[in-house]
Tab-separated table of C-alpha atoms in Angstrom:
chain	number	residue	atom	x	y	z
N	1	MET	CA	-20.154	22.560	22.444
N	2	LYS	CA	-20.784	19.131	20.956
N	3	LYS	CA	-19.086	16.294	22.834
N	4	GLN	CA	-16.573	14.327	20.780
N	5	LYS	CA	-17.413	10.718	20.034
N	6	ASN	CA	-15.399	8.015	21.800
N	7	SER	CA	-12.297	7.499	19.608
N	8	ARG	CA	-12.123	3.789	20.477
N	9	LEU	CA	-15.690	3.371	19.300
N	10	ILE	CA	-14.949	5.164	16.020
N	11	ALA	CA	-11.977	2.841	15.461
N	12	ALA	CA	-14.067	-0.219	16.333
N	13	GLU	CA	-16.867	0.805	13.963
N	14	ILE	CA	-14.368	1.084	11.098
N	15	VAL	CA	-12.970	-2.352	11.998
N	16	PHE	CA	-16.545	-3.682	12.200
N	17	GLN	CA	-17.334	-2.427	8.688
N	18	TRP	CA	-14.149	-4.044	7.432
N	19	LEU	CA	-14.941	-7.393	9.078
N	20	GLU	CA	-18.563	-7.416	7.934
N	21	HIS	CA	-18.310	-5.997	4.414
N	22	GLN	CA	-14.571	-6.102	3.584
N	23	ASP	CA	-14.756	-2.327	3.111
N	24	PHE	CA	-11.382	-0.672	2.529
N	25	PRO	CA	-10.561	0.888	5.951
N	26	ASP	CA	-8.657	3.756	4.304
N	27	ARG	CA	-11.888	5.126	2.808
N	28	SER	CA	-13.398	5.519	6.283
N	29	LEU	CA	-10.130	6.773	7.747
N	30	ALA	CA	-9.931	9.525	5.117
N	31	LYS	CA	-13.215	10.998	6.437
N	32	LEU	CA	-12.080	11.298	10.056
N	33	LYS	CA	-12.676	14.624	11.750
N	34	GLN	CA	-11.037	13.866	15.145
N	35	ASP	CA	-8.049	11.983	16.619
N	36	HIS	CA	-6.900	11.012	13.136
N	37	ALA	CA	-3.425	9.746	14.036
N	38	PHE	CA	-4.640	7.652	16.985
N	39	ILE	CA	-7.560	6.068	15.147
N	40	LEU	CA	-5.394	5.458	12.078
N	41	GLU	CA	-2.823	3.564	14.162
N	42	VAL	CA	-5.457	1.541	16.013
N	43	VAL	CA	-7.391	0.511	12.897
N	44	ASN	CA	-4.320	-0.381	10.845
N	45	GLY	CA	-2.810	-2.167	13.847
N	46	VAL	CA	-5.923	-4.285	14.394
N	47	VAL	CA	-6.154	-5.137	10.697
N	48	ARG	CA	-2.442	-5.989	10.528
N	49	ASN	CA	-2.555	-8.153	13.683
N	50	ARG	CA	-5.837	-9.862	12.891
N	51	LEU	CA	-4.647	-13.454	13.392
N	52	LYS	CA	-2.860	-12.684	16.668
N	53	LEU	CA	-5.997	-11.057	18.076
N	54	GLN	CA	-8.175	-13.862	16.735
N	55	TRP	CA	-5.859	-16.440	18.352
N	56	LEU	CA	-6.114	-14.655	21.698
N	57	GLU	CA	-9.890	-14.285	21.468
N	58	THR	CA	-10.265	-18.008	20.703
N	59	LYS	CA	-7.991	-18.800	23.646
N	60	TRP	CA	-10.007	-16.804	26.184
N	61	VAL	CA	-13.576	-16.383	24.893
N	62	LYS	CA	-15.905	-19.393	24.896
N	63	ASN	CA	-18.814	-17.919	22.955
N	64	GLU	CA	-17.886	-15.691	20.010
N	65	PRO	CA	-19.281	-12.166	20.574
N	66	LYS	CA	-21.314	-10.216	18.028
N	67	LEU	CA	-19.121	-8.682	15.349
N	68	ILE	CA	-19.270	-5.105	16.691
N	69	PHE	CA	-18.205	-6.269	20.164
N	70	LYS	CA	-15.481	-8.442	18.647
N	71	ALA	CA	-14.206	-5.276	16.922
N	72	ILE	CA	-14.305	-3.337	20.220
N	73	LEU	CA	-12.479	-6.174	22.015
N	74	TRP	CA	-9.751	-6.263	19.327
N	75	VAL	CA	-9.349	-2.480	19.542
N	76	GLY	CA	-8.797	-2.809	23.284
N	77	LEU	CA	-6.414	-5.758	23.010
N	78	TYR	CA	-4.340	-3.992	20.367
N	79	GLN	CA	-3.881	-0.993	22.660
N	80	ILE	CA	-2.937	-3.134	25.684
N	81	LEU	CA	-0.517	-5.395	23.804
N	82	PHE	CA	0.984	-3.292	21.032
N	83	MET	CA	0.578	0.422	21.759
N	84	LYS	CA	2.215	2.805	24.208
N	85	VAL	CA	-1.075	3.810	25.769
N	86	GLU	CA	-1.818	4.033	29.479
N	87	ASP	CA	-3.536	0.736	30.333
N	88	TYR	CA	-6.214	2.376	32.482
N	89	ALA	CA	-7.188	4.713	29.612
N	90	ALA	CA	-7.223	1.884	27.062
N	91	ILE	CA	-9.404	-0.291	29.309
N	92	ASN	CA	-11.807	2.388	30.568
N	93	GLU	CA	-12.414	4.030	27.189
N	94	THR	CA	-12.775	0.708	25.350
N	95	VAL	CA	-15.245	-0.623	27.910
N	96	GLN	CA	-17.170	2.657	27.652
N	97	ALA	CA	-17.235	2.213	23.857
N	98	ALA	CA	-18.977	-1.146	24.335
N	99	LYS	CA	-21.516	0.399	26.719
N	100	GLU	CA	-22.411	3.034	24.135
N	101	ARG	CA	-23.606	0.384	21.685
N	102	PRO	CA	-27.137	-1.083	22.001
N	103	GLY	CA	-27.056	-4.190	24.182
N	104	GLY	CA	-23.522	-3.396	25.235
N	105	LEU	CA	-23.673	-3.740	29.028
N	106	GLY	CA	-23.095	-7.512	29.073
N	107	PRO	CA	-20.352	-7.477	26.411
N	108	ALA	CA	-18.725	-4.527	28.231
N	109	LYS	CA	-18.241	-6.707	31.335
N	110	LEU	CA	-16.659	-9.462	29.231
N	111	ILE	CA	-14.402	-6.979	27.441
N	112	ASN	CA	-13.365	-5.428	30.768
N	113	ALA	CA	-12.413	-8.848	32.173
N	114	ILE	CA	-10.411	-9.860	29.083
N	115	LEU	CA	-8.518	-6.571	28.846
N	116	ARG	CA	-7.572	-6.715	32.524
N	117	ARG	CA	-6.393	-10.287	32.081
N	118	ALA	CA	-4.309	-9.258	29.048
N	119	GLN	CA	-2.816	-6.458	31.133
N	120	ARG	CA	-1.808	-8.937	33.872
N	121	GLU	CA	-0.564	-11.728	31.619
N	122	LYS	CA	1.060	-9.684	28.832
N	123	ASP	CA	4.545	-11.247	29.155
N	124	ASP	CA	3.220	-14.811	29.237
N	125	LEU	CA	1.007	-14.070	26.250
N	126	PHE	CA	3.942	-12.960	24.113
N	127	LYS	CA	5.914	-16.076	25.098
N	128	SER	CA	2.974	-18.262	24.125
N	129	LEU	CA	2.495	-16.359	20.872
N	130	GLU	CA	6.135	-16.942	19.899
N	131	SER	CA	5.527	-20.700	19.949
N	132	GLN	CA	2.629	-20.480	17.478
N	133	PRO	CA	2.987	-21.309	13.742
N	134	ASP	CA	4.571	-18.564	11.604
N	135	TYR	CA	1.297	-17.549	9.982
N	136	ILE	CA	-0.289	-16.813	13.402
N	137	ARG	CA	2.844	-15.362	14.981
N	138	LEU	CA	3.342	-13.045	11.981
N	139	SER	CA	-0.387	-12.582	11.218
N	140	HIS	CA	-0.448	-13.505	7.524
N	141	PRO	CA	-2.804	-15.869	5.663
N	142	GLU	CA	-1.519	-19.434	6.043
N	143	PHE	CA	-1.621	-20.240	2.335
N	144	LEU	CA	0.331	-17.054	1.537
N	145	MET	CA	3.087	-17.879	4.012
N	146	GLU	CA	3.349	-21.365	2.527
N	147	ARG	CA	3.575	-20.134	-1.066
N	148	TRP	CA	6.246	-17.555	-0.090
N	149	LYS	CA	8.286	-20.301	1.578
N	150	LYS	CA	8.144	-22.307	-1.663
N	151	THR	CA	9.033	-19.274	-3.783
N	152	TYR	CA	11.651	-17.536	-1.633
N	153	GLY	CA	12.654	-20.072	1.017
N	154	GLU	CA	11.621	-20.085	4.674
N	155	ALA	CA	14.086	-17.455	5.914
N	156	ASP	CA	13.142	-14.872	3.259
N	157	ALA	CA	9.417	-15.602	3.684
N	158	VAL	CA	9.658	-14.943	7.413
N	159	ALA	CA	11.794	-11.832	6.818
N	160	LEU	CA	9.181	-10.525	4.358
N	161	ALA	CA	6.326	-11.062	6.825
N	162	GLU	CA	8.323	-9.354	9.580
N	163	TRP	CA	8.995	-6.422	7.225
N	164	ASN	CA	5.268	-6.133	6.494
N	165	ASN	CA	4.508	-5.821	10.210
N	166	GLU	CA	6.818	-2.858	10.790
N	167	PRO	CA	5.295	0.652	10.698
N	168	PRO	CA	5.731	2.215	7.239
N	169	SER	CA	7.953	5.253	6.749
N	170	THR	CA	6.912	8.387	4.911
N	171	ILE	CA	9.321	8.830	2.008
N	172	LEU	CA	9.620	11.888	-0.234
N	173	ARG	CA	11.022	12.011	-3.763
N	174	ILE	CA	12.527	15.415	-4.493
N	175	GLU	CA	11.110	16.974	-7.655
N	176	GLN	CA	14.488	18.114	-8.934
N	177	SER	CA	12.991	20.060	-11.835
N	178	ALA	CA	11.323	22.318	-9.247
N	179	VAL	CA	13.962	22.669	-6.513
N	180	ASP	CA	17.624	22.014	-5.915
N	181	ALA	CA	18.021	18.999	-3.611
N	182	ALA	CA	20.462	20.735	-1.262
N	183	GLU	CA	18.191	23.779	-1.030
N	184	PHE	CA	15.190	21.573	-0.193
N	185	ILE	CA	17.105	19.739	2.536
N	186	ASP	CA	18.184	23.107	4.000
N	187	LYS	CA	14.537	24.203	4.091
N	188	LEU	CA	13.607	21.009	5.933
N	189	ARG	CA	16.302	21.593	8.532
N	190	GLU	CA	15.181	25.204	8.991
N	191	ALA	CA	11.784	23.738	9.876
N	192	ASP	CA	13.432	21.363	12.409
N	193	ILE	CA	12.903	18.364	10.130
N	194	GLU	CA	15.998	16.187	9.842
N	195	PRO	CA	15.536	13.922	6.797
N	196	LEU	CA	17.399	10.666	6.176
N	197	LEU	CA	18.708	9.938	2.677
N	198	HIS	CA	17.280	6.600	1.527
N	199	PRO	CA	20.078	4.282	0.312
N	200	TYR	CA	18.034	3.426	-2.812
N	201	SER	CA	18.567	6.960	-4.113
N	202	ASP	CA	20.347	7.202	-7.467
N	203	LYS	CA	18.899	9.181	-10.379
N	204	GLU	CA	16.091	10.102	-8.031
N	205	ILE	CA	16.686	11.390	-4.495
N	206	PHE	CA	14.481	9.909	-1.772
N	207	LEU	CA	14.295	11.233	1.788
N	208	VAL	CA	12.816	9.402	4.798
N	209	LEU	CA	10.836	11.769	7.030
N	210	PRO	CA	10.896	11.497	10.826
N	211	ARG	CA	7.680	9.937	12.133
N	212	GLY	CA	4.654	12.035	12.961
N	213	ILE	CA	5.187	14.922	10.532
N	214	PRO	CA	2.080	15.723	8.422
N	215	VAL	CA	3.070	15.813	4.750
N	216	LYS	CA	1.114	19.008	4.083
N	217	LYS	CA	3.182	20.788	6.746
N	218	VAL	CA	6.482	19.920	5.022
N	219	PRO	CA	8.139	22.978	3.384
N	220	GLY	CA	7.554	23.019	-0.368
N	221	TYR	CA	4.308	21.041	-0.376
N	222	ASP	CA	2.270	23.772	-2.062
N	223	GLU	CA	5.189	24.652	-4.351
N	224	GLY	CA	5.372	21.080	-5.684
N	225	TRP	CA	8.913	20.392	-4.499
N	226	PHE	CA	8.281	16.712	-3.730
N	227	THR	CA	6.015	13.725	-4.095
N	228	VAL	CA	5.281	11.108	-1.440
N	229	GLN	CA	6.741	8.068	-3.131
N	230	ASP	CA	8.549	4.855	-2.252
N	231	PRO	CA	11.910	4.308	-4.004
N	232	ALA	CA	10.622	1.025	-5.496
N	233	THR	CA	8.595	3.110	-7.960
N	234	SER	CA	11.842	4.007	-9.720
N	235	VAL	CA	12.461	0.382	-10.807
N	236	SER	CA	9.951	0.614	-13.655
N	237	VAL	CA	10.807	4.188	-14.687
N	238	ASP	CA	14.536	3.382	-14.788
N	239	LEU	CA	13.811	0.472	-17.141
N	240	LEU	CA	11.544	2.623	-19.316
N	241	ALA	CA	14.264	5.328	-19.539
N	242	PRO	CA	12.017	8.040	-21.066
N	243	ARG	CA	13.860	10.708	-23.030
N	244	PRO	CA	13.119	14.322	-24.012
N	245	GLY	CA	11.194	14.602	-27.281
N	246	GLU	CA	9.499	11.194	-27.083
N	247	THR	CA	5.805	10.342	-27.026
N	248	VAL	CA	5.127	8.471	-23.783
N	249	LEU	CA	1.978	6.918	-22.296
N	250	ASP	CA	1.488	6.127	-18.608
N	251	ALA	CA	-1.467	3.806	-19.101
N	252	CYS	CA	-2.536	3.245	-15.452
N	253	ALA	CA	-1.288	6.537	-14.086
N	254	ALA	CA	-3.091	7.528	-10.857
N	255	PRO	CA	-2.109	8.806	-8.365
N	256	GLY	CA	0.673	10.133	-10.604
N	257	GLY	CA	3.967	9.529	-8.807
N	258	LYS	CA	5.501	7.594	-11.682
N	259	THR	CA	4.000	10.079	-14.145
N	260	ALA	CA	5.838	12.900	-12.368
N	261	MET	CA	9.061	10.893	-12.388
N	262	ILE	CA	8.718	10.299	-16.145
N	263	ALA	CA	8.025	14.020	-16.650
N	264	GLY	CA	11.263	14.898	-14.875
N	265	ARG	CA	13.254	12.576	-17.134
N	266	MET	CA	11.638	14.128	-20.235
N	267	ASP	CA	12.594	17.666	-19.151
N	268	ARG	CA	9.220	19.029	-20.341
N	269	ARG	CA	10.019	18.128	-23.961
N	270	GLY	CA	7.899	15.718	-25.918
N	271	GLU	CA	4.411	14.400	-25.230
N	272	LEU	CA	3.373	12.633	-22.037
N	273	VAL	CA	-0.152	11.228	-21.670
N	274	ALA	CA	-1.481	10.006	-18.314
N	275	MET	CA	-4.500	7.700	-18.521
N	276	ASP	CA	-6.723	6.184	-15.853
N	277	LEU	CA	-10.183	4.671	-15.738
N	278	HIS	CA	-11.961	5.936	-12.627
N	279	ASP	CA	-13.135	9.510	-12.015
N	280	ASP	CA	-11.947	9.610	-8.382
N	281	ARG	CA	-8.458	8.452	-9.394
N	282	ILE	CA	-8.321	10.962	-12.251
N	283	ARG	CA	-9.281	13.670	-9.759
N	284	VAL	CA	-6.272	12.742	-7.577
N	285	LEU	CA	-4.077	12.658	-10.682
N	286	GLU	CA	-5.208	16.150	-11.675
N	287	GLU	CA	-4.658	17.501	-8.146
N	288	ASN	CA	-1.102	16.160	-8.092
N	289	LYS	CA	-0.437	17.520	-11.577
N	290	LYS	CA	-1.577	20.951	-10.445
N	291	ARG	CA	0.489	20.921	-7.224
N	292	LEU	CA	3.588	19.761	-9.117
N	293	LYS	CA	2.977	22.332	-11.895
N	294	LEU	CA	2.948	19.674	-14.604
N	295	ASP	CA	0.166	21.175	-16.707
N	296	TRP	CA	1.961	20.179	-19.922
N	297	ILE	CA	0.998	16.529	-19.260
N	298	ALA	CA	-2.225	15.444	-21.002
N	299	THR	CA	-4.759	13.533	-18.889
N	300	VAL	CA	-7.295	11.191	-20.488
N	301	LYS	CA	-9.960	8.867	-19.124
N	302	GLY	CA	-9.687	5.396	-20.563
N	303	ASP	CA	-9.698	1.659	-19.936
N	304	ALA	CA	-6.254	0.087	-20.382
N	305	ARG	CA	-8.023	-3.061	-21.599
N	306	LYS	CA	-9.471	-1.044	-24.504
N	307	PRO	CA	-7.074	1.854	-25.180
N	308	GLN	CA	-8.092	1.928	-28.846
N	309	ALA	CA	-11.382	3.443	-27.696
N	310	VAL	CA	-9.373	6.479	-26.555
N	311	PHE	CA	-6.632	6.698	-29.163
N	312	SER	CA	-7.069	6.535	-32.915
N	313	ASN	CA	-5.692	3.507	-34.749
N	314	ASP	CA	-2.686	5.410	-36.087
N	315	ARG	CA	-1.714	6.833	-32.655
N	316	LYS	CA	1.540	5.234	-31.536
N	317	PHE	CA	3.893	5.802	-28.593
N	318	ASP	CA	7.651	5.468	-28.321
N	319	ALA	CA	7.364	4.245	-24.745
N	320	ILE	CA	4.541	2.941	-22.542
N	321	LEU	CA	4.522	2.401	-18.793
N	322	LEU	CA	2.014	-0.260	-17.825
N	323	ASP	CA	1.711	-0.314	-14.033
N	324	VAL	CA	-1.107	-2.844	-13.947
N	325	PRO	CA	-3.612	-3.558	-11.160
N	326	CYS	CA	-2.191	-6.315	-8.947
N	327	LEU	CA	-2.489	-8.141	-5.630
N	328	ASN	CA	-0.218	-5.594	-3.875
N	329	THR	CA	1.768	-8.291	-2.061
N	330	GLY	CA	4.838	-6.026	-2.176
N	331	VAL	CA	3.127	-3.221	-0.247
N	332	PHE	CA	1.503	-5.020	2.684
N	333	LYS	CA	3.421	-2.749	5.063
N	334	ARG	CA	1.498	0.259	3.697
N	335	ARG	CA	-1.792	-1.515	2.976
N	336	ALA	CA	-2.532	-3.608	6.036
N	337	ASP	CA	-5.850	-4.898	4.706
N	338	ALA	CA	-4.490	-6.147	1.361
N	339	ARG	CA	-2.992	-9.318	2.853
N	340	TRP	CA	-6.470	-10.585	3.761
N	341	ARG	CA	-7.808	-10.187	0.213
N	342	VAL	CA	-5.322	-12.509	-1.514
N	343	THR	CA	-6.837	-15.838	-2.574
N	344	GLU	CA	-6.007	-18.406	-5.234
N	345	GLU	CA	-9.146	-17.296	-7.077
N	346	ARG	CA	-8.030	-13.662	-7.060
N	347	ILE	CA	-4.612	-14.631	-8.384
N	348	GLU	CA	-6.292	-16.312	-11.341
N	349	THR	CA	-8.649	-13.368	-11.933
N	350	ILE	CA	-5.966	-10.667	-11.685
N	351	THR	CA	-3.513	-12.435	-14.014
N	352	LYS	CA	-6.210	-12.680	-16.698
N	353	LEU	CA	-6.775	-8.930	-16.395
N	354	GLN	CA	-3.019	-8.200	-16.471
N	355	TYR	CA	-2.507	-10.318	-19.583
N	356	GLU	CA	-5.452	-8.601	-21.293
N	357	ILE	CA	-4.090	-5.119	-20.498
N	358	LEU	CA	-0.589	-6.021	-21.691
N	359	THR	CA	-1.964	-7.369	-24.974
N	360	ALA	CA	-4.182	-4.344	-25.618
N	361	CYS	CA	-1.599	-1.671	-24.792
N	362	SER	CA	1.204	-3.361	-26.738
N	363	GLU	CA	-0.729	-2.515	-29.901
N	364	LEU	CA	-0.103	1.195	-29.248
N	365	LEU	CA	3.679	0.825	-29.544
N	366	ALA	CA	5.539	2.390	-32.429
N	367	GLU	CA	8.051	0.276	-34.401
N	368	LYS	CA	11.002	-0.540	-32.105
N	369	GLY	CA	9.020	1.052	-29.283
N	370	ARG	CA	9.344	-0.172	-25.719
N	371	LEU	CA	6.936	-1.041	-22.955
N	372	VAL	CA	7.547	-1.623	-19.265
N	373	TYR	CA	5.119	-3.983	-17.557
N	374	SER	CA	5.192	-3.464	-13.792
N	375	THR	CA	3.465	-4.497	-10.574
N	376	CYS	CA	3.892	-3.887	-6.852
N	377	SER	CA	3.389	-7.600	-6.320
N	378	LEU	CA	5.817	-10.413	-5.478
N	379	GLU	CA	3.878	-13.348	-6.929
N	380	PRO	CA	5.563	-15.130	-9.885
N	381	GLU	CA	2.180	-15.680	-11.605
N	382	GLU	CA	1.773	-11.902	-11.921
N	383	ASN	CA	5.385	-11.221	-12.825
N	384	GLU	CA	8.005	-13.512	-14.383
N	385	GLU	CA	5.575	-16.254	-15.349
N	386	LEU	CA	3.078	-13.899	-16.972
N	387	VAL	CA	5.706	-12.013	-18.984
N	388	THR	CA	7.379	-15.246	-20.142
N	389	ARG	CA	4.014	-16.656	-21.226
N	390	TRP	CA	3.051	-13.438	-23.011
N	391	ILE	CA	6.340	-13.185	-24.917
N	392	ALA	CA	6.002	-16.828	-26.007
N	393	ASN	CA	2.605	-15.986	-27.532
N	394	HIS	CA	3.670	-12.696	-29.193
N	395	SER	CA	6.509	-13.236	-31.626
N	396	GLY	CA	6.713	-9.543	-32.557
N	397	PHE	CA	8.144	-8.658	-29.144
N	398	ARG	CA	11.182	-9.580	-27.088
N	399	LEU	CA	11.958	-9.389	-23.394
N	400	VAL	CA	14.993	-7.160	-22.852
N	401	LYS	CA	15.447	-7.018	-19.083
N	402	THR	CA	13.647	-7.343	-15.750
N	403	GLY	CA	14.071	-5.582	-12.420
N	404	LYS	CA	12.806	-6.468	-8.959
N	405	ALA	CA	12.775	-5.065	-5.446
N	406	PHE	CA	12.373	-7.557	-2.588
N	407	PRO	CA	11.566	-5.525	0.550
N	408	PRO	CA	13.863	-7.145	3.165
N	409	ASP	CA	16.810	-6.778	0.755
N	410	SER	CA	16.010	-3.446	-0.905
N	411	GLY	CA	14.592	-1.620	2.109
N	412	THR	CA	11.733	-0.495	-0.158
N	413	ASP	CA	8.284	-1.645	-1.151
N	414	GLY	CA	8.183	-4.718	-3.359
N	415	ALA	CA	8.173	-4.214	-7.119
N	416	PHE	CA	8.629	-6.057	-10.392
N	417	ALA	CA	9.221	-4.573	-13.855
N	418	ALA	CA	9.947	-6.036	-17.283
N	419	LEU	CA	11.208	-4.098	-20.307
N	420	ILE	CA	9.622	-5.399	-23.509
N	421	ARG	CA	10.624	-4.116	-26.951
N	422	LYS	CA	8.717	-4.303	-30.205
N	423	LYS	CA	10.817	-5.934	-32.909
């Protein structure tokens, strides 16, 4: 029987790839064959707490170690400081992980000494950490904390960063066209799953699952009784208000949660087209369509910057949902690595893309048609400022209404949506 690889080493190698190449950790995590939950928590925890771990390393290590041994050290420190793991197991297995790498005997001794010191001085470390600047204490890029303080005020900026550092909940949206809500909740309880009704529930019903329950083991998964979906996704669909009999386009549709929500509002009457650009995302979209038994929805491959290449010139839609690519600053709780990819340059690049998509897709609207522009970002440049600028440059359209979810207030992911109508 083949011996399993050291789980701490697997976690460290994923962190190493992220540090060296900025690879998305979730792509490596999706391929895991062993200890998935443990490695997932360690990797996301290290990524989330990057500045805290970096601060501690700088405090105690004179000569910066090679990147792979830095990753192993951070994996060990995260376990000692932030996880409910037996210290002896965390230290022994992490040190062994270092030894298993070429040239690892020397670094293993250093890592052993630092982890044992962290074990001894844990309380003092946390006191010292509390006196550090907010961006270190809360492990967010300094420039991002400063811009949030200017936009939202210091208290809300700190509350947002604290929210981002909490473990994310798994939230289900009941597919009410497939199952009665009360019946679904009864099935969950029969399986010893006690769900919590999310307070954001209104037209849609959202349930918070207890931690540690695999989604595929939840009753009704194969039957398509639910989607995994944060309540903030309803902000844009509520503004769009799709109706039975309409022609509707979801222009950036994958993975398909909002598409399914639109389908439920349309009651299987009318025409709903889900478009996305990349083959892997379309594959996920098709899988979710199949599981949710939404075969009546048309799926097309297309670039939202050039939708006319997909649809003929006379093809028009009553309603368009435009959930554009964004900086994801409203979903840092779920995407731990996204906070480290936000730069002033990326803000400028992404807003150009968003403006281009909005301009191109607006041309597909029928007379008096409506479009909802939405992001899962909290940056004004991507949201209010972009929509205001676009409306000022397009006299044939008017801004009707906007909606927003600010995580510490809404208890959801962050979201922005703007309802735009063609005159």
